[in-house]
mmCIF file of C-alpha atoms in Angstrom:
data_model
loop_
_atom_site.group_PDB
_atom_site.id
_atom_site.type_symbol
_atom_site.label_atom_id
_atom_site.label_comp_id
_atom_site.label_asym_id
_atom_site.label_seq_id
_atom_site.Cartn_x
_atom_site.Cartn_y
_atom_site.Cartn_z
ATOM 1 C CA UNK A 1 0.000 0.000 0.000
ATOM 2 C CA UNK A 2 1.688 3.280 -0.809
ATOM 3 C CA UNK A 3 1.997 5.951 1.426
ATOM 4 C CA UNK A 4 -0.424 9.345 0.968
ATOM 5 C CA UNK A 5 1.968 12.386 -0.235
ATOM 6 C CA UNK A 6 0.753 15.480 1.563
ATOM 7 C CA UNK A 7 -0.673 18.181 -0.325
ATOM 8 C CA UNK A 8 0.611 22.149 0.041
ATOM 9 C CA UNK A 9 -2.087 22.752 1.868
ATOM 10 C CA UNK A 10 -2.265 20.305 4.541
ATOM 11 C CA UNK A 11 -2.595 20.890 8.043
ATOM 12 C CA UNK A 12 0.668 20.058 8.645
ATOM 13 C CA UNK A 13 2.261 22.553 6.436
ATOM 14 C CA UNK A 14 -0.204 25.502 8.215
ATOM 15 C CA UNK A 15 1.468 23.912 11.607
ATOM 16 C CA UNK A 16 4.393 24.154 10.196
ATOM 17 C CA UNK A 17 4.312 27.561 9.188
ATOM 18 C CA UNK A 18 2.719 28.327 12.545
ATOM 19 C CA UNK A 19 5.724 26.820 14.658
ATOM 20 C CA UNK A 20 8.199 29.045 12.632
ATOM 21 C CA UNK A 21 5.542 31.819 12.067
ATOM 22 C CA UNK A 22 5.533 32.483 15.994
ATOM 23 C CA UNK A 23 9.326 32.582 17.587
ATOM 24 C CA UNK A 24 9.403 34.968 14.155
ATOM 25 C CA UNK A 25 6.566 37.278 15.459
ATOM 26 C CA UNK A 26 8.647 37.507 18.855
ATOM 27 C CA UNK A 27 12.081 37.797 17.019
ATOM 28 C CA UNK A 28 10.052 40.915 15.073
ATOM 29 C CA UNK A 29 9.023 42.475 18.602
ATOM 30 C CA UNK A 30 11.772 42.621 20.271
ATOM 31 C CA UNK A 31 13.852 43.754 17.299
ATOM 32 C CA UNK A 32 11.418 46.700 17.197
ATOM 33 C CA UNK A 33 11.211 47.538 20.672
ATOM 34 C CA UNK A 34 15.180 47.655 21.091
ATOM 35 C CA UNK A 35 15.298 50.187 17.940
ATOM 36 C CA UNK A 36 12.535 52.078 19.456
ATOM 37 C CA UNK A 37 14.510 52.092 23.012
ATOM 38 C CA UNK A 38 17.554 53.396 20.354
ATOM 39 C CA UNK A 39 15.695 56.049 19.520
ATOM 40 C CA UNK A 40 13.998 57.564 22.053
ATOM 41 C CA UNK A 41 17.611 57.636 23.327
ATOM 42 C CA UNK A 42 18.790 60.032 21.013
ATOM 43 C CA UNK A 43 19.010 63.850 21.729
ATOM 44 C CA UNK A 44 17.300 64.727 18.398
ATOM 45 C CA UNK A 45 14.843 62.175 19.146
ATOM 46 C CA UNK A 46 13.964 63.384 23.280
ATOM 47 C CA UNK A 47 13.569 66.673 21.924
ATOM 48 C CA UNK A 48 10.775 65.899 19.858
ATOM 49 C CA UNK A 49 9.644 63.861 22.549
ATOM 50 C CA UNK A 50 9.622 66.646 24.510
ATOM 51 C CA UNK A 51 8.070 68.798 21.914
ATOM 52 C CA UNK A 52 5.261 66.252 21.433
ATOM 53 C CA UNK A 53 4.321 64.598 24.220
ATOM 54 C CA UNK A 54 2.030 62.577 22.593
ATOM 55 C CA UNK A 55 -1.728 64.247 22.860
ATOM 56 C CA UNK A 56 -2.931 67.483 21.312
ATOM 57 C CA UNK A 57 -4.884 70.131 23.227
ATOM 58 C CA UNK A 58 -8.668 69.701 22.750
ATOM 59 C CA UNK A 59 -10.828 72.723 21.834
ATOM 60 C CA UNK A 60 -12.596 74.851 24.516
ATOM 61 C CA UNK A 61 -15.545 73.437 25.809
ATOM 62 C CA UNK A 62 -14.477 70.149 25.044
ATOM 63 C CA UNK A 63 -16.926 67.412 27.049
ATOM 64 C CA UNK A 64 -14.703 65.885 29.959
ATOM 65 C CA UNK A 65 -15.653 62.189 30.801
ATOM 66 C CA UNK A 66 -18.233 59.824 29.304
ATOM 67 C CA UNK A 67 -22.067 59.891 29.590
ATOM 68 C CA UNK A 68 -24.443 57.076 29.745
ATOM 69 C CA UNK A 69 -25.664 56.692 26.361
ATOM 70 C CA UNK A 70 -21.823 56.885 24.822
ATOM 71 C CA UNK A 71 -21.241 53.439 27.458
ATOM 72 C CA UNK A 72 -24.541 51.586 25.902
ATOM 73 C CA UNK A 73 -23.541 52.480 22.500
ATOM 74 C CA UNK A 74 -20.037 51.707 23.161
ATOM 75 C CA UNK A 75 -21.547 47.852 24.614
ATOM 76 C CA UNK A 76 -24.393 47.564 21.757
ATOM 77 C CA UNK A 77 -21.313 48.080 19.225
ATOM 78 C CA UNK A 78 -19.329 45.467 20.671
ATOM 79 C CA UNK A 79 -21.909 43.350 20.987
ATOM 80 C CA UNK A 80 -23.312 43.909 17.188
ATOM 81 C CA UNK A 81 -19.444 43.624 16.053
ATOM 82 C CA UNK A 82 -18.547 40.719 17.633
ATOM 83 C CA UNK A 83 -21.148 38.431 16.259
ATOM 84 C CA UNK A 84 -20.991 40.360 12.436
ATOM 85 C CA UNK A 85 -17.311 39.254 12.757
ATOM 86 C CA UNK A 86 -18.317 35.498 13.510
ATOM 87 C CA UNK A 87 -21.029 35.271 10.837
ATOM 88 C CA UNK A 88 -19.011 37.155 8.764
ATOM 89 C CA UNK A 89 -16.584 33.913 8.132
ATOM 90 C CA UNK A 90 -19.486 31.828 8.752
ATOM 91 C CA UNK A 91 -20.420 33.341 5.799
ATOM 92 C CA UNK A 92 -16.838 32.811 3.986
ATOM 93 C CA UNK A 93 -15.948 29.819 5.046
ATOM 94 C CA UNK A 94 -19.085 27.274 5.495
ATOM 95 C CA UNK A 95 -19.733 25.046 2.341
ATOM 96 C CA UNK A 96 -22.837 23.412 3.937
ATOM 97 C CA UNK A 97 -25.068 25.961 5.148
ATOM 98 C CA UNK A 98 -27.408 24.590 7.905
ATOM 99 C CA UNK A 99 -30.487 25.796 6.711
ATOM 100 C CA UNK A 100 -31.645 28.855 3.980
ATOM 101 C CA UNK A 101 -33.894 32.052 4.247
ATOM 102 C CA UNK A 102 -36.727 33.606 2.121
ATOM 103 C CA UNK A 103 -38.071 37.148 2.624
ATOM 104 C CA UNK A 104 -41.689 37.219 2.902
ATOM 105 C CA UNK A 105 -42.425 39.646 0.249
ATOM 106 C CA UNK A 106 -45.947 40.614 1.831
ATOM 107 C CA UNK A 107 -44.838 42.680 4.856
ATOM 108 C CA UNK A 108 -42.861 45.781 5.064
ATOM 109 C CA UNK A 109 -40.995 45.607 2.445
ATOM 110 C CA UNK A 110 -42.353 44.638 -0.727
ATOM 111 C CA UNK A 111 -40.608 44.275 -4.484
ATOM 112 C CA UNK A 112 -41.751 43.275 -7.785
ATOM 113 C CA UNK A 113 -39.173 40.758 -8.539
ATOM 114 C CA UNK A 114 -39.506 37.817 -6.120
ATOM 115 C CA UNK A 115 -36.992 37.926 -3.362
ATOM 116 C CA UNK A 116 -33.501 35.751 -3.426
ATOM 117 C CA UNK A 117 -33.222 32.347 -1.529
ATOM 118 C CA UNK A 118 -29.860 33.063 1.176
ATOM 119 C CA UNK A 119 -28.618 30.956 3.885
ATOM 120 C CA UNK A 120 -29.547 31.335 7.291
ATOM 121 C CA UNK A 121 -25.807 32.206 8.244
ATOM 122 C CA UNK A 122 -26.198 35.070 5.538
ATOM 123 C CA UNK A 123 -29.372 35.999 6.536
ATOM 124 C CA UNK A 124 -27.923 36.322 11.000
ATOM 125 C CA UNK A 125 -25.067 38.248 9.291
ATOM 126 C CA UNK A 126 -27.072 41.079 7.318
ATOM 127 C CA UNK A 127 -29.886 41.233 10.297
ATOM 128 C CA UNK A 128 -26.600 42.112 12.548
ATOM 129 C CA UNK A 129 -25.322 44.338 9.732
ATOM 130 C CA UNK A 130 -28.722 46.456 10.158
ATOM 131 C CA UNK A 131 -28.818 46.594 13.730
ATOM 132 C CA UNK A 132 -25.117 47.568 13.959
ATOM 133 C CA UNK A 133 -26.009 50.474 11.240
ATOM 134 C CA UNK A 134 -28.701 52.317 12.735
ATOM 135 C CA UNK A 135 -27.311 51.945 16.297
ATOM 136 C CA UNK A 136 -23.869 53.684 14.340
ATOM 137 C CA UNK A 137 -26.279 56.433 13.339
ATOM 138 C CA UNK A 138 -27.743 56.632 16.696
ATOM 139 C CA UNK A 139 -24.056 57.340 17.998
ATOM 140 C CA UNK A 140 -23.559 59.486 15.040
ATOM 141 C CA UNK A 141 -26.110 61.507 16.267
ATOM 142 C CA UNK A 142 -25.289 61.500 19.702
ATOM 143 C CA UNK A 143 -21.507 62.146 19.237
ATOM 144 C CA UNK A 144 -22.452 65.554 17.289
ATOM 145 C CA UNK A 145 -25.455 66.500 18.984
ATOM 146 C CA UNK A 146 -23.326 66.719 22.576
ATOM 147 C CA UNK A 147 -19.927 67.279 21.395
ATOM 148 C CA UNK A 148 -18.506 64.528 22.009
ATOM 149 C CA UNK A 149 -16.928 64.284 18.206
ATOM 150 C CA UNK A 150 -13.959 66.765 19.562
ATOM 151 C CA UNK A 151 -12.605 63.910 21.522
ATOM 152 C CA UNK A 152 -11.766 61.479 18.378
ATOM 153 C CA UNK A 153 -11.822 63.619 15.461
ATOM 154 C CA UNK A 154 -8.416 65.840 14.579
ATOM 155 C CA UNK A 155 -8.676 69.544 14.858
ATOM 156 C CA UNK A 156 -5.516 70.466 14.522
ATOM 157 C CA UNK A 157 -2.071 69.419 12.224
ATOM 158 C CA UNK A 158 -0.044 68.476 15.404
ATOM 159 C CA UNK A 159 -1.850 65.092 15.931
ATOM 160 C CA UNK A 160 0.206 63.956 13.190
ATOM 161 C CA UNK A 161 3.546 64.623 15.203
ATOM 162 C CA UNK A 162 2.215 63.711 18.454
ATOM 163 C CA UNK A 163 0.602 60.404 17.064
ATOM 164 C CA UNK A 164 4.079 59.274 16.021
ATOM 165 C CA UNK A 165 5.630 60.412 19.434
ATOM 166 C CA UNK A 166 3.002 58.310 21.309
ATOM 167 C CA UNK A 167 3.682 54.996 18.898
ATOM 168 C CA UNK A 168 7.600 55.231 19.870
ATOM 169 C CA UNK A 169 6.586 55.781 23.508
ATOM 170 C CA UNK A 170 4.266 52.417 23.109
ATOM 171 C CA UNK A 171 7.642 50.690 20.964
ATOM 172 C CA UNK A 172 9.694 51.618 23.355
ATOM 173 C CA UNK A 173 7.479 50.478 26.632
ATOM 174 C CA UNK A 174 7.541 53.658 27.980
ATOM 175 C CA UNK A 175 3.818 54.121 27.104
ATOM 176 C CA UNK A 176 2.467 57.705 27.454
ATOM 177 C CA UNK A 177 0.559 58.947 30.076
ATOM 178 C CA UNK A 178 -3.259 57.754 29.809
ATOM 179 C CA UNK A 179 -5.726 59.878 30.943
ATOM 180 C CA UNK A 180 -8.716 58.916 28.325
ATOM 181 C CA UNK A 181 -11.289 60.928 30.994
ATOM 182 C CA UNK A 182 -9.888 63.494 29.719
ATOM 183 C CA UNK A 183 -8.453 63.406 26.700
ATOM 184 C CA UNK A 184 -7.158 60.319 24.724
ATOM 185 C CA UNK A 185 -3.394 60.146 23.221
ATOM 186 C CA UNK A 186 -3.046 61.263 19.592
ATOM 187 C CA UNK A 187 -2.353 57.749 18.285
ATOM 188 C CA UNK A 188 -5.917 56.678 20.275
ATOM 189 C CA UNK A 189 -7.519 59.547 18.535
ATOM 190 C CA UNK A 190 -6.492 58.661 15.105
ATOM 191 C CA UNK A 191 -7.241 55.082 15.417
ATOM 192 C CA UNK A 192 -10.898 55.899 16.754
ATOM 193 C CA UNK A 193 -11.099 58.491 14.364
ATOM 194 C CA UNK A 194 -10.413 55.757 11.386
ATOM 195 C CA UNK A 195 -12.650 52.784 13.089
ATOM 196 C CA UNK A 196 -15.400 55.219 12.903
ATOM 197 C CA UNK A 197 -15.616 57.284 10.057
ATOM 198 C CA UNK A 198 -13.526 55.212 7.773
ATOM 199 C CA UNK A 199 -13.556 51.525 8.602
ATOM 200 C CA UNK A 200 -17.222 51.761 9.705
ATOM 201 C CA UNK A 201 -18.197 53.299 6.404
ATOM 202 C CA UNK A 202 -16.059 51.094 4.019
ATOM 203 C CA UNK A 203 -17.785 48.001 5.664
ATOM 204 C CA UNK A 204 -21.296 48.851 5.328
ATOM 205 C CA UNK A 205 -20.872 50.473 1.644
ATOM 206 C CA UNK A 206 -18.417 47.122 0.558
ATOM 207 C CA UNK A 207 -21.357 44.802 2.697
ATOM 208 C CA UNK A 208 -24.309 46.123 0.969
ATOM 209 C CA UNK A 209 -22.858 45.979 -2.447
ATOM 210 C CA UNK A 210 -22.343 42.266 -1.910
ATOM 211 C CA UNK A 211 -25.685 41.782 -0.142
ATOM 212 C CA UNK A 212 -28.976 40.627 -2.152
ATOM 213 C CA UNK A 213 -30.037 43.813 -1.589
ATOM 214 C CA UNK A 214 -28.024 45.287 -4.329
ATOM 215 C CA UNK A 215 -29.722 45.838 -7.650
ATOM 216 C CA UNK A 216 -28.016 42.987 -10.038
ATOM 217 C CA UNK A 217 -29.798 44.849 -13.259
ATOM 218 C CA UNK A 218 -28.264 48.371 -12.404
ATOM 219 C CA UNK A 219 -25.613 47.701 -15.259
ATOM 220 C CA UNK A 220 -23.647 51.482 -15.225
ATOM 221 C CA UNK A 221 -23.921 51.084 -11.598
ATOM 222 C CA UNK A 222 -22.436 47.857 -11.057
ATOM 223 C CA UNK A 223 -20.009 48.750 -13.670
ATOM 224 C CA UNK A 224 -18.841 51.758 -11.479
ATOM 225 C CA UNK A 225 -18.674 49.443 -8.198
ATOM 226 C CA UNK A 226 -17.953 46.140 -9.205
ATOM 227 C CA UNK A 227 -18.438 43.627 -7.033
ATOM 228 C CA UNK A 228 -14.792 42.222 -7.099
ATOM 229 C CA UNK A 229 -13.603 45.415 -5.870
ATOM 230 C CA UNK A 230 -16.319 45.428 -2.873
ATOM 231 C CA UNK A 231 -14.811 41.692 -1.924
ATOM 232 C CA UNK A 232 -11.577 43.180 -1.794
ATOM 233 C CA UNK A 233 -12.690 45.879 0.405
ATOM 234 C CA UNK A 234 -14.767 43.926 2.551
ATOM 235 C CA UNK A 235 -12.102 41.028 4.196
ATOM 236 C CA UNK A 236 -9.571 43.141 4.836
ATOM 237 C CA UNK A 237 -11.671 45.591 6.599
ATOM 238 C CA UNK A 238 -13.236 42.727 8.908
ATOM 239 C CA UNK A 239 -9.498 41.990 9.725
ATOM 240 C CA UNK A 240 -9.107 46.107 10.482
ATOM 241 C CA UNK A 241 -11.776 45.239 12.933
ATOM 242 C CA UNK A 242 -10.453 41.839 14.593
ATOM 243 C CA UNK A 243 -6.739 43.483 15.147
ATOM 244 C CA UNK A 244 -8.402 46.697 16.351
ATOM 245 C CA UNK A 245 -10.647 44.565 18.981
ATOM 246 C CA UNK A 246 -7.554 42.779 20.922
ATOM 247 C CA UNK A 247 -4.984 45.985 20.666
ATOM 248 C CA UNK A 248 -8.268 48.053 22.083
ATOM 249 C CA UNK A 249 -8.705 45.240 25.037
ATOM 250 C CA UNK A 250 -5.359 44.706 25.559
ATOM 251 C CA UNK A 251 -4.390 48.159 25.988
ATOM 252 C CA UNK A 252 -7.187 49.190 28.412
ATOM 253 C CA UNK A 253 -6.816 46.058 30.477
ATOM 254 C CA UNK A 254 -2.943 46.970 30.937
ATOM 255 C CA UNK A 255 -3.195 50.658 31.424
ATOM 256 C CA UNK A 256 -4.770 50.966 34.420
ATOM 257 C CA UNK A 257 -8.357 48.052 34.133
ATOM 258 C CA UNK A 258 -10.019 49.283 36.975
ATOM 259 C CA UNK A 259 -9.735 52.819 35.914
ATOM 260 C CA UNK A 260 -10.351 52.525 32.228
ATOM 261 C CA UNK A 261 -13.324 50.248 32.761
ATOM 262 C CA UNK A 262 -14.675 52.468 35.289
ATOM 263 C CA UNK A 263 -14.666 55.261 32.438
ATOM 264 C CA UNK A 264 -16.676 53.157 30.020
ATOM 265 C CA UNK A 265 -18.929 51.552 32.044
ATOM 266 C CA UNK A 266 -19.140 53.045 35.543
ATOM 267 C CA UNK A 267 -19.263 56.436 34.223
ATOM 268 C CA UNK A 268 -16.253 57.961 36.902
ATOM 269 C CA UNK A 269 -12.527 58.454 36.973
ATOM 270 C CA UNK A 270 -12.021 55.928 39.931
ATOM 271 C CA UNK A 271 -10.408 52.740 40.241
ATOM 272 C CA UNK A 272 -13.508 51.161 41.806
ATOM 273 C CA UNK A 273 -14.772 47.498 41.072
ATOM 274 C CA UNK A 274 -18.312 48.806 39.595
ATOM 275 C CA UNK A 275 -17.350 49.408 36.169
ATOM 276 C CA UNK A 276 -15.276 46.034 36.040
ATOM 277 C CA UNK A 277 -18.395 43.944 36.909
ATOM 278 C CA UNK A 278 -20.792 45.986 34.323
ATOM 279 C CA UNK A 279 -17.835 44.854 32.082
ATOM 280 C CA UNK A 280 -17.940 41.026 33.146
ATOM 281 C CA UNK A 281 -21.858 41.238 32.629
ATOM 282 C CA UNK A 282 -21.597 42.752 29.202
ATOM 283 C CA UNK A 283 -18.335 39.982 28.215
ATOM 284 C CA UNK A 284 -21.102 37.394 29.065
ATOM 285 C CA UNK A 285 -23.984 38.890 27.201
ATOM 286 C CA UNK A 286 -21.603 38.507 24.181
ATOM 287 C CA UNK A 287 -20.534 34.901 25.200
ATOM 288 C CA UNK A 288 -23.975 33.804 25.541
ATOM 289 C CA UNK A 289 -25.053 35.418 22.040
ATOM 290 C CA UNK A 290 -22.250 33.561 20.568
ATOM 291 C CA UNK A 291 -23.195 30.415 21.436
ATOM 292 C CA UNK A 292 -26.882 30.865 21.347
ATOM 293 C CA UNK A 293 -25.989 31.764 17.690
ATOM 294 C CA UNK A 294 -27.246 28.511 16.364
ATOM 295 C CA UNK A 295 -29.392 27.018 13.858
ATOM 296 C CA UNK A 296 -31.886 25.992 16.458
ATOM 297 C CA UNK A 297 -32.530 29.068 18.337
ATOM 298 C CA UNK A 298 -31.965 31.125 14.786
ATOM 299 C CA UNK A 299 -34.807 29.364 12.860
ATOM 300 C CA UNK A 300 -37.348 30.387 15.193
ATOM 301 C CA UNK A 301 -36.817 34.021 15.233
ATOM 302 C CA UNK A 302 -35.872 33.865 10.916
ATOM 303 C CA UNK A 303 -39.565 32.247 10.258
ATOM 304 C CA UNK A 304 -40.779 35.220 11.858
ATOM 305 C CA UNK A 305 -39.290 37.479 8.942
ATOM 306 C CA UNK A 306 -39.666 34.959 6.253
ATOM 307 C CA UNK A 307 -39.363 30.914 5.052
ATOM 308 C CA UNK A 308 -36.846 28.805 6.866
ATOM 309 C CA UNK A 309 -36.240 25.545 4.512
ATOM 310 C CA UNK A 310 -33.421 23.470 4.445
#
């Protein structure tokens, strides 16, 4: 009996490239925290430091602290993301689909052409994909209505300098002084600045273009946004959103967890326990929702919207 050869993409070759893709990772790290350590070092290098500290001044009246609403729309996105993410490469990756979906085209929303046949995975994903939307442009809203947008949205051409000074303060270890109740370091302010109003954006405009909702006769249209480009658009963005998610939880749980989750979710600047048990409460909301994710709780609520089949 001959032996099996292994194919390129075996399991063992991903372990394989893995075990070496690791120590590599760590080899990477340390080479870049020992250059930024270099750096910061020199005298050119501390005076810019010095010049930019890392956070640029906010403008007058500038909200201090964050309200109520900003810590349920700060959960409800979580909580919306998290699962968009997971039926997202549910989406990508299944090749048996556990069940399908069809709109009933007697309710709300009505068209002439008979609605499309998706899978129940597809059809979890773009339900999420809705609710994440309108509670965005409920925190749209809010963010503008109360001034809140001054916190993560540049005002001035020195958040460029000062985000670079705070990323060689993170390279180097020396991390810069955190004091989000306040105001949040320029690199922070950048990279909510992009999740919001640039990541947010690209995945609902790549999403929907992909999405049965799209008009498939709309031939200038779909000329001017293929759908190839959309795909490009779309992955890569969802892996924006994964390598955002554990750098932001990382980097509040080791700056100070007591304080930072206080901010979010107990709505003060101590470094009391209340916020970190609204935060345990909320981790298993989204727990629960993962696993409760499943064809047999899912069909249920989808039959209620439409035709569950197999």
């Amino acid at each position: 009996m001959s032996t099996p050869t292994k194919k390129p993409g075996s399991s063992t070759s991903k372990r394989s490239r893995l075990y070496w893709g690791v120590p590599a990772a760590l080899v990477v790290l340390v080479l870049v925290v020992l250059l930024a350590k270099w750096m910061t070092g020199l005298p050119a290098v501390a005076s810019f430091l010095a010049d930019y500290p890392g956070h640029s001044e906010l403008p007058d009246g500038a909200p201090v602290g964050f309200p109520a609403w900003l810590a349920w729309q700060h959960f409800l996105n979580g909580f919306f993301l998290l699962l968009i993410i997971r039926t997202g490469w549910q989406v990508r990756t299944t090749t048996r689909p556990s069940g399908h979906w069809t709109r009933n085209n007697k309710g709300l929303i009505k068209t002439r052409n008979a609605p499309t046949k998706i899978t129940l995975e597809l059809w979890l994903h773009l339900t999420l994909d809705v609710l994440w939307v309108l509670n965005g442009l409920v925190f749209a809203i809010l963010l503008f209505a109360t001034g809140q947008w001054t916190r993560i949205v540049p005002t001035s051409w020195d958040v460029i300098p000062n985000a670079l000074s705070a990323a060689l303060q993170y390279a180097s270890l020396n991390w810069p002084t955190d004091n989000g109740w306040v105001n949040y370091n320029a690199l922070q302010l950048l990279t909510y600045f992009a999740t919001v109003f640039i990541a947010a954006p690209l995945a609902f405009i790549s999403g929907i273009r992909t999405s049965s909702a799209w008009p498939k006769k709309a031939t200038a249209l779909n000329k001017a946004y293929p759908i190839e480009l959309a795909r490009a658009i779309h992955f890569p963005v969802m892996i924006y959103f994964v390598a955002f998610i554990v750098v932001h939880v990382f980097l509040v749980l080791a700056t100070g967890a007591l304080r930072n989750l206080n901010h979010m979710y107990g709505g003060s600047d101590d470094a009391g326990w209340f916020g970190f048990w609204v935060f345990v409460a909320s981790v298993a909301a989204m727990v629960a929702a993962w696993f409760l994710a499943r064809p047999l709780f899912l069909r249920p609520i989808a039959s209620l919207m439409g035709k569950v089949s197999r």
